[in-house]
Amino acid sequence: MNPVLHKIVETKHEEVRLARGKNLPPRTLPIRPWESRLKTNSISVIAECKKGSPSSGILRPDYFPVEIASIYEFSGAGAISVLTDSEYFFGSLGDLKAVAESVSIPVIRKDFIIDPIQIDEAYAYGASAILLIVRILSPKDLTSLHRYAKDLGLSILVETHNREEVKTALDAGATTIGINTRDLDTFEIHKNLIEEIAPELDESIIRVAESGIESYADWQKYKGIVDSMLIGTYFMKSKDISSDFKSLLSGN
């Protein structure tokens, strides 16, 4: 495991330890449909709210997640991803709650989830879905966490980086699989990964392209082989998200 990723996971273990025993607020929002928003007649967009990342630093100094989420919803996003990691991505559960309360489309908690308490947090703070990353979980833990989230009524995006991880995800019961072109060990983008793997997945699986999507050409390239694209950095670097959202989909 990459030293940075290893450090992140170590931090998560400490966060989990501190979270145990804390009282969570009761959920006040409905769980919003996820699958129907992602699998449409075109490629849907999971638009991401993230202030920064370990590889890029601060992406958006003027980071106002509720304002950004409103633009995403108005622009036609199928769902919104909110980074909740504080130490490495500068997010929070407060961001998740604020965004979930401000939009009417499903919101996914994007974090490095290794324990059921983090799923309880996602549920309490209004998420309709969570992210599980195959790379940081044993097959047994992946299956257990997937089942735990499903029993709460949450949807699950299972992130993979190669064919072996896709098989592990399918064995765990995943029905929404993300193919991330960013290698978590090197942080390099492998552009052809989605074209190599996505067509091999059954049509019943919701296929999500992740990372490195930044142009209309990418959008066109993935037509017919994925159902949705998770896009963050492209929007976070944008001076006009609404305009760039439109140009990504239309080329204009």
GROMACS .gro file of C-alpha atoms in nm:
model
  252
    1MET     CA    1   0.000   0.000   0.000
    2ASN     CA    2   0.125   0.349  -0.089
    3PRO     CA    3   0.271   0.528   0.219
    4VAL     CA    4   0.019   0.812   0.183
    5LEU     CA    5  -0.273   0.572   0.157
    6HIS     CA    6  -0.136   0.372   0.449
    7LYS     CA    7  -0.116   0.690   0.657
    8ILE     CA    8  -0.473   0.783   0.564
    9VAL     CA    9  -0.600   0.441   0.670
   10GLU     CA   10  -0.408   0.466   0.998
   11THR     CA   11  -0.575   0.802   1.059
   12LYS     CA   12  -0.914   0.641   0.991
   13HIS     CA   13  -0.851   0.378   1.258
   14GLU     CA   14  -0.788   0.656   1.509
   15GLU     CA   15  -1.100   0.845   1.395
   16VAL     CA   16  -1.305   0.528   1.434
   17ARG     CA   17  -1.171   0.480   1.787
   18LEU     CA   18  -1.272   0.834   1.881
   19ALA     CA   19  -1.613   0.801   1.713
   20ARG     CA   20  -1.717   0.495   1.912
   21GLY     CA   21  -1.945   0.581   2.198
   22LYS     CA   22  -2.046   0.919   2.060
   23ASN     CA   23  -2.415   0.987   2.016
   24LEU     CA   24  -2.517   1.048   1.657
   25PRO     CA   25  -2.807   1.276   1.563
   26PRO     CA   26  -3.127   1.108   1.441
   27ARG     CA   27  -3.163   1.103   1.064
   28THR     CA   28  -3.412   1.363   0.944
   29LEU     CA   29  -3.387   1.318   0.566
   30PRO     CA   30  -3.532   1.048   0.342
   31ILE     CA   31  -3.295   0.809   0.166
   32ARG     CA   32  -3.310   0.920  -0.195
   33PRO     CA   33  -3.308   0.675  -0.489
   34TRP     CA   34  -2.956   0.618  -0.618
   35GLU     CA   35  -2.973   0.357  -0.893
   36SER     CA   36  -3.243   0.532  -1.096
   37ARG     CA   37  -3.046   0.858  -1.087
   38LEU     CA   38  -2.729   0.692  -1.216
   39LYS     CA   39  -2.862   0.449  -1.477
   40THR     CA   40  -3.040   0.668  -1.731
   41ASN     CA   41  -3.061   0.700  -2.109
   42SER     CA   42  -2.736   0.895  -2.110
   43ILE     CA   43  -2.429   0.910  -1.887
   44SER     CA   44  -2.521   1.060  -1.552
   45VAL     CA   45  -2.283   1.276  -1.349
   46ILE     CA   46  -2.191   1.226  -0.986
   47ALA     CA   47  -2.054   1.574  -0.919
   48GLU     CA   48  -1.810   1.605  -0.635
   49CYS     CA   49  -1.757   1.861  -0.361
   50LYS     CA   50  -1.396   1.853  -0.241
   51LYS     CA   51  -1.174   2.135  -0.127
   52GLY     CA   52  -0.846   1.957  -0.195
   53SER     CA   53  -0.653   1.631  -0.203
   54PRO     CA   54  -0.312   1.492  -0.097
   55SER     CA   55  -0.188   1.489  -0.457
   56SER     CA   56  -0.316   1.835  -0.558
   57GLY     CA   57  -0.330   2.034  -0.235
   58ILE     CA   58  -0.604   2.298  -0.212
   59LEU     CA   59  -0.812   2.286  -0.528
   60ARG     CA   60  -1.067   2.552  -0.439
   61PRO     CA   61  -0.980   2.811  -0.173
   62ASP     CA   62  -1.330   2.963  -0.200
   63TYR     CA   63  -1.496   2.636  -0.108
   64PHE     CA   64  -1.867   2.665  -0.028
   65PRO     CA   65  -2.013   2.314  -0.064
   66VAL     CA   66  -2.380   2.411  -0.036
   67GLU     CA   67  -2.344   2.672  -0.310
   68ILE     CA   68  -2.149   2.427  -0.527
   69ALA     CA   69  -2.405   2.151  -0.470
   70SER     CA   70  -2.689   2.381  -0.572
   71ILE     CA   71  -2.510   2.456  -0.900
   72TYR     CA   72  -2.459   2.084  -0.955
   73GLU     CA   73  -2.826   2.006  -0.901
   74PHE     CA   74  -2.940   2.292  -1.124
   75SER     CA   75  -2.695   2.176  -1.394
   76GLY     CA   76  -2.844   1.828  -1.399
   77ALA     CA   77  -2.619   1.613  -1.180
   78GLY     CA   78  -2.764   1.273  -1.098
   79ALA     CA   79  -2.601   1.265  -0.755
   80ILE     CA   80  -2.350   1.457  -0.546
   81SER     CA   81  -2.037   1.323  -0.379
   82VAL     CA   82  -1.911   1.496  -0.066
   83LEU     CA   83  -1.560   1.439   0.069
   84THR     CA   84  -1.584   1.415   0.447
   85ASP     CA   85  -1.221   1.343   0.532
   86SER     CA   86  -1.082   1.641   0.721
   87GLU     CA   87  -0.708   1.581   0.751
   88TYR     CA   88  -0.626   1.503   0.389
   89PHE     CA   89  -0.920   1.636   0.185
   90PHE     CA   90  -1.031   1.926   0.409
   91GLY     CA   91  -1.394   1.807   0.434
   92SER     CA   92  -1.628   1.723   0.720
   93LEU     CA   93  -1.948   1.548   0.818
   94GLY     CA   94  -2.091   1.897   0.855
   95ASP     CA   95  -2.037   1.947   0.481
   96LEU     CA   96  -2.223   1.622   0.414
   97LYS     CA   97  -2.518   1.723   0.630
   98ALA     CA   98  -2.539   2.074   0.485
   99VAL     CA   99  -2.530   1.949   0.126
  100ALA     CA  100  -2.779   1.667   0.188
  101GLU     CA  101  -3.022   1.915   0.342
  102SER     CA  102  -2.985   2.163   0.055
  103VAL     CA  103  -3.053   1.938  -0.246
  104SER     CA  104  -3.319   1.687  -0.351
  105ILE     CA  105  -3.087   1.439  -0.525
  106PRO     CA  106  -2.891   1.160  -0.353
  107VAL     CA  107  -2.566   1.245  -0.179
  108ILE     CA  108  -2.283   0.996  -0.126
  109ARG     CA  109  -2.037   1.010   0.161
  110LYS     CA  110  -1.693   0.976   0.006
  111ASP     CA  111  -1.434   0.876   0.262
  112PHE     CA  112  -1.205   0.590   0.354
  113ILE     CA  113  -1.460   0.370   0.525
  114ILE     CA  114  -1.323   0.081   0.726
  115ASP     CA  115  -1.577   0.040   1.007
  116PRO     CA  116  -1.958   0.028   1.055
  117ILE     CA  117  -1.947   0.341   1.273
  118GLN     CA  118  -1.854   0.545   0.965
  119ILE     CA  119  -2.160   0.406   0.788
  120ASP     CA  120  -2.372   0.500   1.090
  121GLU     CA  121  -2.232   0.853   1.059
  122ALA     CA  122  -2.314   0.866   0.688
  123TYR     CA  123  -2.669   0.756   0.764
  124ALA     CA  124  -2.715   1.005   1.048
  125TYR     CA  125  -2.579   1.299   0.848
  126GLY     CA  126  -2.806   1.246   0.550
  127ALA     CA  127  -2.613   1.038   0.297
  128SER     CA  128  -2.810   0.814   0.065
  129ALA     CA  129  -2.500   0.619  -0.038
  130ILE     CA  130  -2.146   0.544   0.075
  131LEU     CA  131  -1.815   0.464  -0.092
  132LEU     CA  132  -1.626   0.143  -0.017
  133ILE     CA  133  -1.273   0.106  -0.156
  134VAL     CA  134  -1.161  -0.249  -0.233
  135ARG     CA  135  -0.792  -0.156  -0.205
  136ILE     CA  136  -0.813  -0.080   0.168
  137LEU     CA  137  -1.043  -0.364   0.278
  138SER     CA  138  -1.014  -0.739   0.308
  139PRO     CA  139  -1.275  -0.934   0.105
  140LYS     CA  140  -1.442  -1.031   0.434
  141ASP     CA  141  -1.460  -0.670   0.559
  142LEU     CA  142  -1.582  -0.547   0.221
  143THR     CA  143  -1.866  -0.798   0.220
  144SER     CA  144  -1.955  -0.720   0.582
  145LEU     CA  145  -1.958  -0.342   0.535
  146HIS     CA  146  -2.151  -0.373   0.210
  147ARG     CA  147  -2.418  -0.578   0.382
  148TYR     CA  148  -2.427  -0.341   0.681
  149ALA     CA  149  -2.489  -0.036   0.461
  150LYS     CA  150  -2.748  -0.220   0.253
  151ASP     CA  151  -2.937  -0.323   0.568
  152LEU     CA  152  -2.960   0.047   0.661
  153GLY     CA  153  -3.113   0.117   0.321
  154LEU     CA  154  -2.806   0.293   0.184
  155SER     CA  155  -2.665   0.238  -0.164
  156ILE     CA  156  -2.299   0.151  -0.211
  157LEU     CA  157  -2.044   0.256  -0.471
  158VAL     CA  158  -1.760   0.003  -0.462
  159GLU     CA  159  -1.437   0.148  -0.599
  160THR     CA  160  -1.196  -0.072  -0.793
  161HIS     CA  161  -0.867  -0.022  -0.977
  162ASN     CA  162  -0.816  -0.346  -1.171
  163ARG     CA  163  -0.988  -0.669  -1.278
  164GLU     CA  164  -0.898  -0.853  -0.959
  165GLU     CA  165  -1.063  -0.583  -0.749
  166VAL     CA  166  -1.371  -0.590  -0.973
  167LYS     CA  167  -1.405  -0.963  -0.907
  168THR     CA  168  -1.371  -0.900  -0.532
  169ALA     CA  169  -1.639  -0.631  -0.554
  170LEU     CA  170  -1.878  -0.860  -0.740
  171ASP     CA  171  -1.817  -1.142  -0.493
  172ALA     CA  172  -1.910  -0.898  -0.213
  173GLY     CA  173  -2.245  -0.831  -0.378
  174ALA     CA  174  -2.167  -0.495  -0.540
  175THR     CA  175  -2.422  -0.369  -0.793
  176THR     CA  176  -2.258  -0.028  -0.846
  177ILE     CA  177  -1.891  -0.049  -0.936
  178GLY     CA  178  -1.657   0.244  -0.977
  179ILE     CA  179  -1.351   0.202  -1.196
  180ASN     CA  180  -1.095   0.453  -1.076
  181THR     CA  181  -0.824   0.539  -1.327
  182ARG     CA  182  -0.611   0.695  -1.053
  183ASP     CA  183  -0.375   0.433  -0.914
  184LEU     CA  184  -0.385   0.468  -0.535
  185ASP     CA  185  -0.026   0.345  -0.509
  186THR     CA  186   0.128   0.595  -0.752
  187PHE     CA  187  -0.155   0.852  -0.797
  188GLU     CA  188  -0.097   0.823  -1.173
  189ILE     CA  189  -0.394   0.823  -1.412
  190HIS     CA  190  -0.437   0.518  -1.635
  191LYS     CA  191  -0.668   0.656  -1.902
  192ASN     CA  192  -0.750   0.328  -2.080
  193LEU     CA  193  -0.850   0.135  -1.769
  194ILE     CA  194  -1.223   0.207  -1.800
  195GLU     CA  195  -1.233   0.110  -2.168
  196GLU     CA  196  -1.061  -0.217  -2.081
  197ILE     CA  197  -1.277  -0.318  -1.784
  198ALA     CA  198  -1.623  -0.158  -1.811
  199PRO     CA  199  -1.739  -0.350  -2.123
  200GLU     CA  200  -1.671  -0.678  -1.939
  201LEU     CA  201  -1.928  -0.599  -1.669
  202ASP     CA  202  -2.284  -0.727  -1.694
  203GLU     CA  203  -2.547  -0.475  -1.803
  204SER     CA  204  -2.718  -0.514  -1.464
  205ILE     CA  205  -2.417  -0.350  -1.297
  206ILE     CA  206  -2.408   0.028  -1.270
  207ARG     CA  207  -2.064   0.120  -1.405
  208VAL     CA  208  -1.907   0.443  -1.282
  209ALA     CA  209  -1.597   0.603  -1.436
  210GLU     CA  210  -1.380   0.779  -1.179
  211SER     CA  211  -1.087   1.024  -1.202
  212GLY     CA  212  -0.920   1.200  -1.492
  213ILE     CA  213  -1.242   1.314  -1.659
  214GLU     CA  214  -1.195   1.668  -1.782
  215SER     CA  215  -1.329   1.711  -2.133
  216TYR     CA  216  -1.612   1.647  -2.376
  217ALA     CA  217  -1.379   1.399  -2.549
  218ASP     CA  218  -1.371   1.189  -2.229
  219TRP     CA  219  -1.750   1.203  -2.216
  220GLN     CA  220  -1.776   1.082  -2.576
  221LYS     CA  221  -1.517   0.809  -2.520
  222TYR     CA  222  -1.714   0.657  -2.234
  223LYS     CA  223  -2.055   0.666  -2.403
  224GLY     CA  224  -2.205   0.322  -2.417
  225ILE     CA  225  -1.958   0.161  -2.177
  226VAL     CA  226  -2.037   0.337  -1.847
  227ASP     CA  227  -2.357   0.457  -1.685
  228SER     CA  228  -2.214   0.741  -1.479
  229MET     CA  229  -1.902   0.952  -1.431
  230LEU     CA  230  -1.777   1.079  -1.096
  231ILE     CA  231  -1.618   1.419  -1.156
  232GLY     CA  232  -1.451   1.635  -0.895
  233THR     CA  233  -1.121   1.803  -0.977
  234TYR     CA  234  -1.247   1.933  -1.313
  235PHE     CA  235  -1.529   2.120  -1.141
  236MET     CA  236  -1.328   2.228  -0.840
  237LYS     CA  237  -1.076   2.402  -1.065
  238SER     CA  238  -1.351   2.569  -1.268
  239LYS     CA  239  -1.414   2.942  -1.254
  240ASP     CA  240  -1.768   2.885  -1.383
  241ILE     CA  241  -1.899   2.542  -1.280
  242SER     CA  242  -2.234   2.582  -1.452
  243SER     CA  243  -2.076   2.670  -1.785
  244ASP     CA  244  -1.810   2.399  -1.761
  245PHE     CA  245  -2.072   2.142  -1.662
  246LYS     CA  246  -2.261   2.223  -1.981
  247SER     CA  247  -1.952   2.219  -2.201
  248LEU     CA  248  -1.842   1.883  -2.060
  249LEU     CA  249  -2.168   1.730  -2.178
  250SER     CA  250  -2.216   1.917  -2.504
  251GLY     CA  251  -1.873   2.026  -2.619
  252ASN     CA  252  -1.994   2.387  -2.645
   0.00000   0.00000   0.00000
